[in-house]
Amino acid sequence: MSEVRTETTLADWGGGRTPYGIGSKTLGMWLFILSDSLTFSALLVAYSYLRVSSPNWPMPFEWHSIVLSSVMTFCLLSSSLTMVMAVLASKKGDRRKTVFWLGGTILGGVLFIILHTYEWLTLIDGGVTPFSNPWGSPLFGASFFALTGLHMTHVTLGVIYLAVIACGFGKGKFSAEDVEVSGLYWHFVDLVWMFIFPLVYLLSISGM
Amino acid sequence: MSTETHSNRIFYVVWSALLIITIVEVALAYRQFSVAMMLTILLGLSLVKAGLIVAYFMHLRYEKLSLTLTLIPAVVICIALLGIFFLDSLRILTLGT
């Protein structure tokens, strides 16, 4: 087995083939995700650093905020599952099903955006701005809006991206690889939320 | 067909596992731990979730090993470099006292 692998690897790297066994678009998206993950980890590390080292860090998230953000997590996780189904359907060449599952993914993304906007407005009504908040360290507003704002931008762009892919694939303009590439992006947005949810919400539960 | 349903089932299993880990995280968040302890537990569980998403949803487990070796160590090393500074946050409050 290892001998076969060595031989194929050498042949792959000899030129004229794709050494990773994936298309150039897929590799491009992987490299984008690589750099984007470093952007998000820098922000997440900065947020956690401030969270741990500030003695007057506010703990504004009540029970209903935690329920709401858990529902948002559920929306994103489920939209990732429908995205997997869309990619599988596109590989079989089933256009109708692909568009159906992509529609489900977009629905999950839109629900997430609506719930998150509601959550933001609740905090803004409570007096939180990027420069101040009524409960303690002003760094909370800055880091909270920077982190969740960047993630919201990614979700919003992702929804638009998926809508474009769904329209194009339905008309037969895009290939199955295009659907797979958009899927990679969507799963990454989901992955980032898996860190934001515990670090931002679960670490600042009111009254703990 | 049987392999097809089998390969579909793994995605439902992963999705359920991710939901269960999320519920565990929320339940743990309501326990009394120190901030550092809580951060470690939640980050650990989130890393498991991230691993599941990358391996199954993003399909990396089924790609060639060379792709994994190109992508993952680079990210891990860069994040570990950020982590060097992170330890300061735990002792900064008691610094100089």
Short mmCIF file of C-alpha atoms in Angstrom, two decimals:
data_model
loop_
_atom_site.label_atom_id
_atom_site.label_comp_id
_atom_site.label_asym_id
_atom_site.label_seq_id
_atom_site.Cartn_x
_atom_site.Cartn_y
_atom_site.Cartn_z
CA MET A 1 0.00 0.00 0.00
CA SER A 2 2.72 2.44 0.99
CA GLU A 3 4.71 1.54 -2.11
CA VAL A 4 1.75 2.27 -4.34
CA ARG A 5 1.21 5.58 -2.58
CA THR A 6 4.86 6.59 -3.02
CA GLU A 7 4.73 5.79 -6.71
CA THR A 8 1.52 7.69 -7.35
CA THR A 9 2.79 10.62 -5.29
CA LEU A 10 5.97 10.82 -7.36
CA ALA A 11 3.98 10.60 -10.57
CA ASP A 12 1.57 13.28 -9.31
CA TRP A 13 4.34 15.70 -8.48
CA GLY A 14 6.11 15.04 -11.78
CA GLY A 15 3.99 17.70 -13.44
CA GLY A 16 1.01 17.76 -15.73
CA ARG A 17 -1.37 16.52 -13.01
CA THR A 18 -3.04 17.87 -9.91
CA PRO A 19 -0.85 16.72 -7.02
CA TYR A 20 -3.66 17.03 -4.48
CA GLY A 21 -6.23 15.19 -6.58
CA ILE A 22 -8.62 18.15 -6.40
CA GLY A 23 -9.50 20.88 -8.87
CA SER A 24 -7.71 24.23 -8.92
CA LYS A 25 -10.89 26.02 -7.73
CA THR A 26 -11.17 23.72 -4.73
CA LEU A 27 -7.50 24.21 -3.89
CA GLY A 28 -7.96 27.97 -4.23
CA MET A 29 -10.84 27.91 -1.76
CA TRP A 30 -8.80 25.79 0.67
CA LEU A 31 -6.00 28.36 0.54
CA PHE A 32 -8.48 31.20 1.10
CA ILE A 33 -9.90 29.31 4.09
CA LEU A 34 -6.36 28.84 5.39
CA SER A 35 -5.71 32.59 5.41
CA ASP A 36 -9.20 33.45 6.66
CA SER A 37 -8.86 31.02 9.55
CA LEU A 38 -5.74 32.91 10.65
CA THR A 39 -7.66 36.21 10.56
CA PHE A 40 -10.38 34.75 12.73
CA SER A 41 -7.96 33.04 15.12
CA ALA A 42 -6.15 36.35 15.64
CA LEU A 43 -9.48 38.00 16.54
CA LEU A 44 -10.57 35.07 18.71
CA VAL A 45 -7.26 35.01 20.58
CA ALA A 46 -7.47 38.79 21.07
CA TYR A 47 -11.04 38.50 22.37
CA SER A 48 -10.19 35.67 24.76
CA TYR A 49 -7.08 37.51 25.96
CA LEU A 50 -9.16 40.57 26.83
CA ARG A 51 -11.90 38.40 28.35
CA VAL A 52 -9.50 36.61 30.70
CA SER A 53 -7.32 39.60 31.60
CA SER A 54 -10.05 42.21 32.24
CA PRO A 55 -11.35 42.21 35.82
CA ASN A 56 -14.43 44.28 34.90
CA TRP A 57 -15.50 42.26 31.88
CA PRO A 58 -19.29 42.52 31.46
CA MET A 59 -21.42 39.38 31.61
CA PRO A 60 -24.48 40.58 29.70
CA PHE A 61 -25.93 37.34 28.30
CA GLU A 62 -29.14 36.29 30.05
CA TRP A 63 -30.83 32.91 29.67
CA HIS A 64 -32.82 34.06 26.62
CA SER A 65 -29.63 35.21 24.85
CA ILE A 66 -28.08 31.80 25.44
CA VAL A 67 -31.20 30.05 24.10
CA LEU A 68 -31.19 32.38 21.09
CA SER A 69 -27.51 31.81 20.32
CA SER A 70 -27.98 28.04 20.75
CA VAL A 71 -30.80 28.19 18.18
CA MET A 72 -28.45 30.17 15.91
CA THR A 73 -25.85 27.41 16.34
CA PHE A 74 -28.52 24.86 15.43
CA CYS A 75 -29.42 26.89 12.29
CA LEU A 76 -25.80 26.98 11.09
CA LEU A 77 -25.11 23.31 11.89
CA SER A 78 -28.27 22.21 10.07
CA SER A 79 -27.46 24.44 7.10
CA SER A 80 -24.07 22.70 6.94
CA LEU A 81 -25.86 19.35 6.77
CA THR A 82 -28.12 20.54 3.93
CA MET A 83 -24.99 21.90 2.19
CA VAL A 84 -23.44 18.40 2.35
CA MET A 85 -26.64 17.03 0.80
CA ALA A 86 -26.49 19.70 -1.95
CA VAL A 87 -22.89 18.75 -2.79
CA LEU A 88 -23.80 15.04 -2.91
CA ALA A 89 -26.82 15.77 -5.15
CA SER A 90 -24.73 17.97 -7.47
CA LYS A 91 -22.17 15.18 -7.88
CA LYS A 92 -24.98 12.90 -9.07
CA GLY A 93 -26.01 15.62 -11.51
CA ASP A 94 -29.43 16.04 -9.86
CA ARG A 95 -30.10 19.74 -10.48
CA ARG A 96 -33.54 19.95 -8.85
CA LYS A 97 -32.37 18.35 -5.60
CA THR A 98 -29.18 20.43 -5.52
CA VAL A 99 -31.15 23.66 -5.79
CA PHE A 100 -33.60 22.38 -3.15
CA TRP A 101 -30.82 21.62 -0.63
CA LEU A 102 -29.03 24.88 -1.46
CA GLY A 103 -32.32 26.65 -0.75
CA GLY A 104 -32.41 24.94 2.66
CA THR A 105 -28.86 26.11 3.33
CA ILE A 106 -29.73 29.69 2.38
CA LEU A 107 -32.78 29.51 4.67
CA GLY A 108 -30.55 28.45 7.59
CA GLY A 109 -28.17 31.31 6.84
CA VAL A 110 -30.97 33.88 6.62
CA LEU A 111 -32.48 32.66 9.91
CA PHE A 112 -29.05 33.02 11.51
CA ILE A 113 -28.71 36.59 10.22
CA ILE A 114 -32.19 37.56 11.46
CA LEU A 115 -31.64 36.08 14.93
CA HIS A 116 -28.17 37.59 15.22
CA THR A 117 -29.45 41.02 14.15
CA TYR A 118 -32.13 40.76 16.86
CA GLU A 119 -29.43 39.84 19.36
CA TRP A 120 -27.32 42.81 18.26
CA LEU A 121 -30.27 45.21 18.53
CA THR A 122 -30.99 43.97 22.07
CA LEU A 123 -27.40 44.81 23.07
CA ILE A 124 -27.46 48.16 21.23
CA ASP A 125 -30.72 49.04 23.02
CA GLY A 126 -28.90 48.20 26.26
CA GLY A 127 -26.34 50.90 25.40
CA VAL A 128 -23.50 48.82 23.92
CA THR A 129 -21.50 50.56 21.18
CA PRO A 130 -18.07 49.72 19.73
CA PHE A 131 -16.63 52.32 22.12
CA SER A 132 -18.52 51.87 25.38
CA ASN A 133 -20.97 49.82 27.34
CA PRO A 134 -22.83 50.51 30.57
CA TRP A 135 -21.53 47.46 32.47
CA GLY A 136 -17.74 47.66 32.52
CA SER A 137 -14.77 47.32 30.21
CA PRO A 138 -15.37 49.30 26.98
CA LEU A 139 -13.21 46.70 25.23
CA PHE A 140 -16.22 44.39 25.34
CA GLY A 141 -18.15 46.47 22.78
CA ALA A 142 -15.13 46.85 20.49
CA SER A 143 -14.10 43.19 20.47
CA PHE A 144 -17.68 41.85 20.43
CA PHE A 145 -18.74 43.88 17.40
CA ALA A 146 -15.43 43.33 15.56
CA LEU A 147 -15.60 39.56 16.00
CA THR A 148 -19.31 38.92 15.44
CA GLY A 149 -19.44 41.66 12.79
CA LEU A 150 -16.74 40.01 10.71
CA HIS A 151 -18.52 36.68 11.08
CA MET A 152 -21.89 38.22 10.13
CA THR A 153 -20.24 39.68 7.02
CA HIS A 154 -19.04 36.20 6.11
CA VAL A 155 -22.51 34.71 6.61
CA THR A 156 -24.18 37.48 4.58
CA LEU A 157 -21.68 37.13 1.72
CA GLY A 158 -22.07 33.35 1.97
CA VAL A 159 -25.85 33.59 1.55
CA ILE A 160 -25.39 35.78 -1.56
CA TYR A 161 -22.69 33.42 -2.87
CA LEU A 162 -24.94 30.37 -2.38
CA ALA A 163 -27.87 32.14 -4.07
CA VAL A 164 -25.70 32.88 -7.11
CA ILE A 165 -24.47 29.27 -7.21
CA ALA A 166 -28.04 27.91 -6.81
CA CYS A 167 -29.35 30.08 -9.70
CA GLY A 168 -26.39 29.22 -11.94
CA PHE A 169 -26.41 25.50 -11.17
CA GLY A 170 -30.17 25.35 -11.75
CA LYS A 171 -29.62 26.81 -15.22
CA GLY A 172 -26.70 24.48 -15.89
CA LYS A 173 -24.08 27.24 -15.96
CA PHE A 174 -22.02 25.93 -13.03
CA SER A 175 -20.39 22.56 -12.47
CA ALA A 176 -20.59 20.28 -9.44
CA GLU A 177 -17.14 21.54 -8.42
CA ASP A 178 -18.52 25.07 -8.07
CA VAL A 179 -21.14 23.77 -5.65
CA GLU A 180 -18.47 21.89 -3.71
CA VAL A 181 -16.29 25.03 -3.48
CA SER A 182 -19.20 27.10 -2.15
CA GLY A 183 -19.82 24.26 0.31
CA LEU A 184 -16.26 24.50 1.62
CA TYR A 185 -16.77 28.21 2.26
CA TRP A 186 -20.09 27.63 4.02
CA HIS A 187 -18.70 24.90 6.29
CA PHE A 188 -15.86 27.22 7.23
CA VAL A 189 -18.31 29.95 8.28
CA ASP A 190 -20.07 27.29 10.39
CA LEU A 191 -16.72 26.20 11.88
CA VAL A 192 -15.83 29.75 12.95
CA TRP A 193 -19.17 30.08 14.77
CA MET A 194 -18.30 26.90 16.71
CA PHE A 195 -15.56 29.00 18.36
CA ILE A 196 -17.40 32.33 18.63
CA PHE A 197 -20.42 30.77 20.35
CA PRO A 198 -18.59 29.31 23.38
CA LEU A 199 -15.92 32.03 23.66
CA VAL A 200 -18.25 35.03 23.37
CA TYR A 201 -21.59 33.79 24.66
CA LEU A 202 -20.90 30.89 27.01
CA LEU A 203 -17.98 32.64 28.73
CA SER A 204 -20.07 35.74 29.58
CA ILE A 205 -23.30 34.32 30.96
CA SER A 206 -25.08 36.78 33.22
CA GLY A 207 -24.88 36.03 36.93
CA MET A 208 -22.19 33.36 36.69
CA MET B 1 -27.21 2.19 -3.37
CA SER B 2 -26.26 0.61 -0.06
CA THR B 3 -22.91 2.38 -0.05
CA GLU B 4 -24.75 5.60 -0.89
CA THR B 5 -27.08 5.42 2.10
CA HIS B 6 -24.12 4.39 4.22
CA SER B 7 -22.10 7.43 3.17
CA ASN B 8 -25.12 9.66 3.77
CA ARG B 9 -25.64 8.25 7.24
CA ILE B 10 -22.18 9.30 8.44
CA PHE B 11 -23.13 12.95 7.82
CA TYR B 12 -26.26 12.64 9.94
CA VAL B 13 -24.16 11.00 12.68
CA VAL B 14 -21.61 13.84 12.56
CA TRP B 15 -24.41 16.44 12.64
CA SER B 16 -25.96 14.75 15.71
CA ALA B 17 -22.56 14.58 17.40
CA LEU B 18 -22.04 18.31 16.79
CA LEU B 19 -25.45 19.11 18.27
CA ILE B 20 -24.80 16.92 21.33
CA ILE B 21 -21.41 18.58 21.94
CA THR B 22 -23.11 21.99 21.68
CA ILE B 23 -25.69 20.97 24.32
CA VAL B 24 -22.88 19.69 26.56
CA GLU B 25 -21.08 23.03 26.15
CA VAL B 26 -24.17 25.01 27.15
CA ALA B 27 -24.73 22.73 30.17
CA LEU B 28 -21.08 23.06 31.25
CA ALA B 29 -21.22 26.85 30.89
CA TYR B 30 -23.71 26.96 33.78
CA ARG B 31 -21.28 25.18 36.11
CA GLN B 32 -18.98 27.07 38.46
CA PHE B 33 -15.46 26.86 37.08
CA SER B 34 -12.65 29.40 37.01
CA VAL B 35 -12.43 31.38 33.76
CA ALA B 36 -9.20 29.64 32.71
CA MET B 37 -10.69 26.19 33.38
CA MET B 38 -13.91 27.05 31.52
CA LEU B 39 -11.93 28.43 28.58
CA THR B 40 -9.86 25.25 28.37
CA ILE B 41 -12.91 22.96 28.49
CA LEU B 42 -14.92 24.95 25.94
CA LEU B 43 -11.95 25.35 23.58
CA GLY B 44 -11.22 21.63 23.80
CA LEU B 45 -14.79 20.73 22.90
CA SER B 46 -14.83 23.33 20.10
CA LEU B 47 -11.64 21.87 18.65
CA VAL B 48 -13.35 18.47 18.52
CA LYS B 49 -16.28 20.09 16.69
CA ALA B 50 -13.96 21.89 14.28
CA GLY B 51 -12.15 18.61 13.60
CA LEU B 52 -15.44 16.84 12.81
CA ILE B 53 -16.53 19.64 10.46
CA VAL B 54 -13.20 19.73 8.61
CA ALA B 55 -12.87 15.95 8.38
CA TYR B 56 -16.40 15.05 7.30
CA PHE B 57 -18.36 18.10 6.12
CA MET B 58 -15.37 19.64 4.35
CA HIS B 59 -14.42 16.18 3.18
CA LEU B 60 -10.74 16.47 4.10
CA ARG B 61 -10.69 12.94 5.48
CA TYR B 62 -11.45 11.57 2.02
CA GLU B 63 -8.90 13.71 0.19
CA LYS B 64 -5.25 12.86 -0.37
CA LEU B 65 -2.96 12.97 2.65
CA SER B 66 -0.76 15.56 0.90
CA LEU B 67 -3.62 18.12 1.06
CA THR B 68 -4.08 17.59 4.80
CA LEU B 69 -0.33 17.87 5.35
CA THR B 70 -0.22 21.12 3.37
CA LEU B 71 -3.11 22.80 5.17
CA ILE B 72 -3.36 21.64 8.77
CA PRO B 73 0.23 21.97 10.18
CA ALA B 74 0.50 25.55 8.85
CA VAL B 75 -2.68 26.62 10.67
CA VAL B 76 -1.76 24.76 13.86
CA ILE B 77 1.74 26.32 13.99
CA CYS B 78 0.42 29.86 13.41
CA ILE B 79 -2.27 29.49 16.09
CA ALA B 80 0.28 27.99 18.48
CA LEU B 81 2.43 31.12 17.93
CA LEU B 82 -0.55 33.29 18.90
CA GLY B 83 -0.97 31.05 21.94
CA ILE B 84 2.49 31.95 23.27
CA PHE B 85 1.24 35.43 24.16
CA PHE B 86 -2.05 34.13 25.46
CA LEU B 87 -0.55 32.74 28.67
CA ASP B 88 0.21 36.32 29.77
CA SER B 89 -3.52 37.02 30.05
CA LEU B 90 -3.83 34.53 32.91
CA ARG B 91 -1.26 36.24 35.13
CA ILE B 92 -1.59 39.87 34.02
CA LEU B 93 -4.05 40.64 36.85
CA THR B 94 -1.58 39.57 39.52
CA LEU B 95 1.44 41.07 37.80
CA GLY B 96 3.39 43.47 40.04
CA THR B 97 1.36 42.74 43.16
#
